Short mmCIF file of N, CA and C in Angstrom, two decimals:
data_model
loop_
_atom_site.label_atom_id
_atom_site.label_comp_id
_atom_site.label_asym_id
_atom_site.label_seq_id
_atom_site.Cartn_x
_atom_site.Cartn_y
_atom_site.Cartn_z
N MET A 10 -100.77 -31.26 -90.78
CA MET A 10 -99.81 -30.56 -89.97
C MET A 10 -98.80 -29.86 -90.88
N ASN A 11 -98.43 -28.66 -90.53
CA ASN A 11 -97.53 -27.83 -91.32
C ASN A 11 -96.10 -28.32 -91.15
N ASP A 12 -95.27 -28.16 -92.20
CA ASP A 12 -93.87 -28.57 -92.13
C ASP A 12 -93.09 -27.77 -91.10
N PHE A 13 -93.45 -26.51 -90.92
CA PHE A 13 -92.74 -25.67 -89.95
C PHE A 13 -93.01 -26.14 -88.51
N GLU A 14 -94.17 -26.66 -88.29
CA GLU A 14 -94.49 -27.14 -86.95
C GLU A 14 -93.71 -28.41 -86.62
N LYS A 15 -93.35 -29.19 -87.65
CA LYS A 15 -92.59 -30.41 -87.43
C LYS A 15 -91.15 -30.13 -87.05
N MET A 16 -90.63 -29.03 -87.54
CA MET A 16 -89.24 -28.70 -87.25
C MET A 16 -89.10 -28.17 -85.84
N LYS A 17 -88.02 -28.56 -85.21
CA LYS A 17 -87.72 -28.04 -83.88
C LYS A 17 -86.46 -27.20 -84.02
N ILE A 18 -86.59 -25.91 -83.75
CA ILE A 18 -85.46 -25.00 -83.91
C ILE A 18 -85.03 -24.54 -82.53
N ASP A 19 -83.78 -24.77 -82.22
CA ASP A 19 -83.21 -24.31 -80.96
C ASP A 19 -82.21 -23.20 -81.27
N MET A 20 -82.14 -22.25 -80.38
CA MET A 20 -81.15 -21.20 -80.54
C MET A 20 -79.77 -21.80 -80.26
N PRO A 21 -78.75 -21.38 -81.00
CA PRO A 21 -77.43 -21.99 -80.82
C PRO A 21 -76.71 -21.51 -79.57
N TYR A 22 -77.29 -20.59 -78.81
CA TYR A 22 -76.64 -20.08 -77.61
C TYR A 22 -77.69 -19.83 -76.54
N ARG A 23 -77.24 -19.79 -75.34
CA ARG A 23 -78.14 -19.50 -74.22
C ARG A 23 -77.49 -18.39 -73.39
N VAL A 24 -78.29 -17.37 -73.08
CA VAL A 24 -77.81 -16.23 -72.32
C VAL A 24 -78.78 -16.00 -71.17
N SER A 25 -78.24 -15.85 -70.00
CA SER A 25 -79.11 -15.59 -68.84
C SER A 25 -79.61 -14.15 -68.92
N GLU A 26 -80.67 -13.90 -68.17
CA GLU A 26 -81.27 -12.56 -68.18
C GLU A 26 -80.30 -11.51 -67.65
N ALA A 27 -79.51 -11.84 -66.65
CA ALA A 27 -78.56 -10.89 -66.07
C ALA A 27 -77.46 -10.54 -67.08
N GLU A 28 -76.97 -11.54 -67.80
CA GLU A 28 -75.94 -11.28 -68.81
C GLU A 28 -76.50 -10.44 -69.95
N PHE A 29 -77.76 -10.70 -70.29
CA PHE A 29 -78.41 -9.93 -71.36
C PHE A 29 -78.57 -8.47 -70.94
N ASP A 30 -78.98 -8.22 -69.69
CA ASP A 30 -79.10 -6.85 -69.19
C ASP A 30 -77.74 -6.17 -69.11
N ALA A 31 -76.71 -6.92 -68.72
CA ALA A 31 -75.36 -6.36 -68.66
C ALA A 31 -74.89 -5.96 -70.07
N LEU A 32 -75.23 -6.78 -71.06
CA LEU A 32 -74.88 -6.46 -72.45
C LEU A 32 -75.55 -5.16 -72.88
N HIS A 33 -76.83 -5.02 -72.55
CA HIS A 33 -77.54 -3.78 -72.89
C HIS A 33 -76.90 -2.58 -72.22
N GLY A 34 -76.50 -2.74 -70.96
CA GLY A 34 -75.85 -1.65 -70.24
C GLY A 34 -74.53 -1.25 -70.88
N ARG A 35 -73.73 -2.22 -71.30
CA ARG A 35 -72.46 -1.91 -71.96
C ARG A 35 -72.69 -1.20 -73.29
N ILE A 36 -73.68 -1.63 -74.02
CA ILE A 36 -73.98 -0.99 -75.31
C ILE A 36 -74.43 0.46 -75.07
N ARG A 37 -75.30 0.68 -74.08
CA ARG A 37 -75.75 2.04 -73.78
C ARG A 37 -74.58 2.94 -73.38
N ARG A 38 -73.71 2.43 -72.53
CA ARG A 38 -72.57 3.24 -72.09
C ARG A 38 -71.65 3.57 -73.27
N ALA A 39 -71.49 2.62 -74.18
CA ALA A 39 -70.57 2.84 -75.30
C ALA A 39 -71.15 3.79 -76.34
N THR A 40 -72.47 3.87 -76.45
CA THR A 40 -73.07 4.70 -77.51
C THR A 40 -73.74 5.95 -76.98
N ALA A 41 -74.67 5.83 -76.06
CA ALA A 41 -75.47 6.97 -75.62
C ALA A 41 -74.66 7.95 -74.79
N ASP A 42 -73.70 7.48 -74.05
CA ASP A 42 -72.93 8.37 -73.19
C ASP A 42 -71.88 9.15 -73.97
N ARG A 43 -71.64 8.79 -75.18
CA ARG A 43 -70.66 9.52 -75.98
C ARG A 43 -71.26 10.81 -76.48
N ARG A 44 -70.65 11.89 -76.13
CA ARG A 44 -71.07 13.19 -76.62
C ARG A 44 -69.84 13.82 -77.25
N PRO A 45 -70.03 14.57 -78.33
CA PRO A 45 -68.86 15.21 -78.93
C PRO A 45 -68.23 16.20 -77.96
N ALA A 46 -66.94 16.32 -78.06
CA ALA A 46 -66.21 17.26 -77.22
C ALA A 46 -66.68 18.68 -77.55
N PRO A 47 -66.59 19.60 -76.57
CA PRO A 47 -67.07 20.97 -76.82
C PRO A 47 -66.39 21.62 -78.02
N ARG A 48 -65.10 21.37 -78.21
CA ARG A 48 -64.41 21.98 -79.34
C ARG A 48 -64.94 21.42 -80.66
N ARG A 49 -65.15 20.12 -80.70
CA ARG A 49 -65.68 19.51 -81.92
C ARG A 49 -67.10 20.00 -82.18
N ARG A 50 -67.90 20.12 -81.11
CA ARG A 50 -69.26 20.60 -81.29
C ARG A 50 -69.24 22.03 -81.84
N MET A 51 -68.31 22.84 -81.34
CA MET A 51 -68.19 24.22 -81.80
C MET A 51 -67.80 24.24 -83.29
N LEU A 52 -66.87 23.35 -83.69
CA LEU A 52 -66.47 23.29 -85.09
C LEU A 52 -67.63 22.85 -85.98
N LEU A 53 -68.42 21.89 -85.50
CA LEU A 53 -69.57 21.44 -86.28
C LEU A 53 -70.59 22.55 -86.45
N VAL A 54 -70.85 23.31 -85.39
CA VAL A 54 -71.79 24.42 -85.48
C VAL A 54 -71.27 25.49 -86.42
N ALA A 55 -69.97 25.80 -86.33
CA ALA A 55 -69.38 26.81 -87.21
C ALA A 55 -69.43 26.36 -88.67
N ALA A 56 -69.12 25.10 -88.91
CA ALA A 56 -69.16 24.59 -90.29
C ALA A 56 -70.58 24.62 -90.84
N GLY A 57 -71.54 24.26 -90.02
CA GLY A 57 -72.94 24.30 -90.46
C GLY A 57 -73.40 25.72 -90.74
N THR A 58 -72.98 26.65 -89.89
CA THR A 58 -73.35 28.05 -90.10
C THR A 58 -72.74 28.60 -91.38
N LEU A 59 -71.46 28.28 -91.61
CA LEU A 59 -70.81 28.75 -92.84
C LEU A 59 -71.44 28.13 -94.07
N ALA A 60 -71.78 26.86 -94.00
CA ALA A 60 -72.43 26.21 -95.14
C ALA A 60 -73.79 26.85 -95.43
N GLY A 61 -74.54 27.14 -94.38
CA GLY A 61 -75.83 27.80 -94.57
C GLY A 61 -75.69 29.19 -95.16
N ALA A 62 -74.70 29.94 -94.66
CA ALA A 62 -74.47 31.28 -95.19
C ALA A 62 -74.05 31.22 -96.66
N ALA A 63 -73.19 30.27 -96.99
CA ALA A 63 -72.76 30.13 -98.39
C ALA A 63 -73.94 29.76 -99.28
N ALA A 64 -74.81 28.91 -98.79
CA ALA A 64 -75.99 28.54 -99.58
C ALA A 64 -76.90 29.76 -99.79
N LEU A 65 -77.08 30.57 -98.75
CA LEU A 65 -77.92 31.76 -98.90
C LEU A 65 -77.31 32.76 -99.88
N VAL A 66 -76.00 32.95 -99.82
CA VAL A 66 -75.33 33.86 -100.76
C VAL A 66 -75.47 33.33 -102.18
N GLY A 67 -75.29 32.03 -102.35
CA GLY A 67 -75.44 31.43 -103.68
C GLY A 67 -76.83 31.61 -104.24
N VAL A 68 -77.84 31.38 -103.40
CA VAL A 68 -79.23 31.56 -103.85
C VAL A 68 -79.48 33.02 -104.17
N GLY A 69 -78.97 33.92 -103.34
CA GLY A 69 -79.16 35.35 -103.59
C GLY A 69 -78.53 35.80 -104.89
N LEU A 70 -77.32 35.31 -105.16
CA LEU A 70 -76.66 35.66 -106.42
C LEU A 70 -77.39 35.06 -107.61
N PHE A 71 -77.90 33.86 -107.44
CA PHE A 71 -78.62 33.21 -108.54
C PHE A 71 -79.91 33.96 -108.86
N VAL A 72 -80.61 34.37 -107.82
CA VAL A 72 -81.89 35.07 -108.03
C VAL A 72 -81.67 36.44 -108.63
N THR A 73 -80.71 37.20 -108.11
CA THR A 73 -80.50 38.55 -108.61
C THR A 73 -79.69 38.57 -109.90
N GLY A 74 -78.98 37.52 -110.21
CA GLY A 74 -78.17 37.47 -111.43
C GLY A 74 -79.01 37.44 -112.70
N GLY A 75 -80.23 36.96 -112.63
CA GLY A 75 -81.08 36.88 -113.81
C GLY A 75 -81.76 38.18 -114.16
N ARG A 76 -81.69 39.17 -113.28
CA ARG A 76 -82.37 40.44 -113.53
C ARG A 76 -81.40 41.45 -114.11
N THR A 77 -81.19 41.39 -115.39
CA THR A 77 -80.32 42.35 -116.06
C THR A 77 -81.18 43.24 -116.95
N ALA A 78 -80.68 44.41 -117.22
CA ALA A 78 -81.40 45.35 -118.09
C ALA A 78 -81.35 44.82 -119.53
N PRO A 79 -82.42 45.02 -120.28
CA PRO A 79 -82.41 44.55 -121.67
C PRO A 79 -81.39 45.34 -122.49
N ALA A 80 -80.83 44.66 -123.46
CA ALA A 80 -79.83 45.30 -124.33
C ALA A 80 -80.51 46.37 -125.19
N PRO A 81 -79.84 47.48 -125.39
CA PRO A 81 -80.46 48.53 -126.21
C PRO A 81 -80.58 48.09 -127.68
N GLY A 82 -81.60 48.59 -128.34
CA GLY A 82 -81.82 48.28 -129.75
C GLY A 82 -80.88 49.08 -130.65
N ILE A 83 -80.85 48.74 -131.92
CA ILE A 83 -79.97 49.42 -132.87
C ILE A 83 -80.36 50.88 -133.02
N GLU A 84 -81.66 51.18 -132.95
CA GLU A 84 -82.10 52.56 -133.08
C GLU A 84 -81.57 53.41 -131.92
N GLN A 85 -81.61 52.85 -130.70
CA GLN A 85 -81.12 53.59 -129.54
C GLN A 85 -79.60 53.77 -129.62
N LEU A 86 -78.89 52.74 -130.09
CA LEU A 86 -77.44 52.86 -130.24
C LEU A 86 -77.07 53.93 -131.26
N LEU A 87 -77.78 53.97 -132.41
CA LEU A 87 -77.50 54.97 -133.43
C LEU A 87 -77.85 56.38 -132.96
N ALA A 88 -78.91 56.49 -132.14
CA ALA A 88 -79.33 57.81 -131.66
C ALA A 88 -78.35 58.36 -130.63
N THR A 89 -77.71 57.51 -129.87
CA THR A 89 -76.82 57.99 -128.83
C THR A 89 -75.35 58.01 -129.24
N ALA A 90 -75.01 57.41 -130.36
CA ALA A 90 -73.61 57.37 -130.79
C ALA A 90 -73.21 58.69 -131.44
N PRO A 91 -71.96 59.09 -131.30
CA PRO A 91 -71.49 60.30 -131.98
C PRO A 91 -71.52 60.12 -133.50
N ALA A 92 -71.63 61.20 -134.23
CA ALA A 92 -71.74 61.15 -135.69
C ALA A 92 -70.51 60.51 -136.33
N GLU A 93 -69.31 60.75 -135.76
CA GLU A 93 -68.08 60.18 -136.34
C GLU A 93 -68.10 58.65 -136.25
N VAL A 94 -68.60 58.12 -135.17
CA VAL A 94 -68.65 56.66 -135.00
C VAL A 94 -69.63 56.05 -136.00
N VAL A 95 -70.76 56.70 -136.20
CA VAL A 95 -71.75 56.19 -137.16
C VAL A 95 -71.17 56.23 -138.58
N LEU A 96 -70.45 57.31 -138.94
CA LEU A 96 -69.84 57.40 -140.27
C LEU A 96 -68.77 56.33 -140.46
N GLN A 97 -67.94 56.07 -139.43
CA GLN A 97 -66.91 55.04 -139.53
C GLN A 97 -67.53 53.66 -139.67
N ALA A 98 -68.60 53.39 -138.95
CA ALA A 98 -69.27 52.09 -139.05
C ALA A 98 -69.90 51.92 -140.42
N ALA A 99 -70.49 52.99 -140.95
CA ALA A 99 -71.10 52.92 -142.27
C ALA A 99 -70.04 52.70 -143.34
N ALA A 100 -68.89 53.35 -143.20
CA ALA A 100 -67.82 53.18 -144.19
C ALA A 100 -67.24 51.78 -144.13
N ALA A 101 -67.09 51.24 -142.95
CA ALA A 101 -66.51 49.90 -142.82
C ALA A 101 -67.47 48.83 -143.32
N ASN A 102 -68.77 49.06 -143.22
CA ASN A 102 -69.75 48.06 -143.61
C ASN A 102 -70.55 48.48 -144.83
N TYR A 103 -69.97 49.31 -145.71
CA TYR A 103 -70.67 49.86 -146.86
C TYR A 103 -71.20 48.78 -147.77
N ASP A 104 -70.38 47.79 -148.08
CA ASP A 104 -70.80 46.73 -149.00
C ASP A 104 -71.97 45.92 -148.41
N ASP A 105 -71.91 45.63 -147.13
CA ASP A 105 -72.99 44.87 -146.51
C ASP A 105 -74.28 45.65 -146.50
N ILE A 106 -74.18 46.95 -146.24
CA ILE A 106 -75.38 47.80 -146.20
C ILE A 106 -76.03 47.85 -147.58
N LEU A 107 -75.25 48.01 -148.64
CA LEU A 107 -75.82 48.03 -149.98
C LEU A 107 -76.42 46.70 -150.36
N TYR A 108 -75.77 45.61 -149.97
CA TYR A 108 -76.28 44.26 -150.31
C TYR A 108 -77.62 44.02 -149.63
N ILE A 109 -77.74 44.42 -148.37
CA ILE A 109 -78.99 44.19 -147.63
C ILE A 109 -80.10 45.05 -148.23
N GLN A 110 -79.78 46.29 -148.67
CA GLN A 110 -80.82 47.14 -149.24
C GLN A 110 -81.29 46.61 -150.58
N GLN A 111 -80.43 45.90 -151.30
CA GLN A 111 -80.82 45.36 -152.60
C GLN A 111 -81.71 44.13 -152.45
N LEU A 112 -81.68 43.49 -151.29
CA LEU A 112 -82.53 42.31 -151.09
C LEU A 112 -83.95 42.76 -150.97
#
């Protein structure tokens, strides 16, 4: 014989069927019958809509933010720069230009 079968377990309380049904009814009335007020429901819908719109704007900015034009190369910069700017840059960086050519 199993040890569990030897034990006799009684519930510490007794509730009649009518009291148990009344308890269920009180619980249902306290929970299921509660509906948010129309103003609160409207605020919840507005907050959800704004949160969704903000998420869509964020995703849109994230997706389009990565598409930038590539930076122009040095050849394109030299070809489009005025001659005075190129001469000033060459004069300011004369020592570096000579050092790099000697390498």
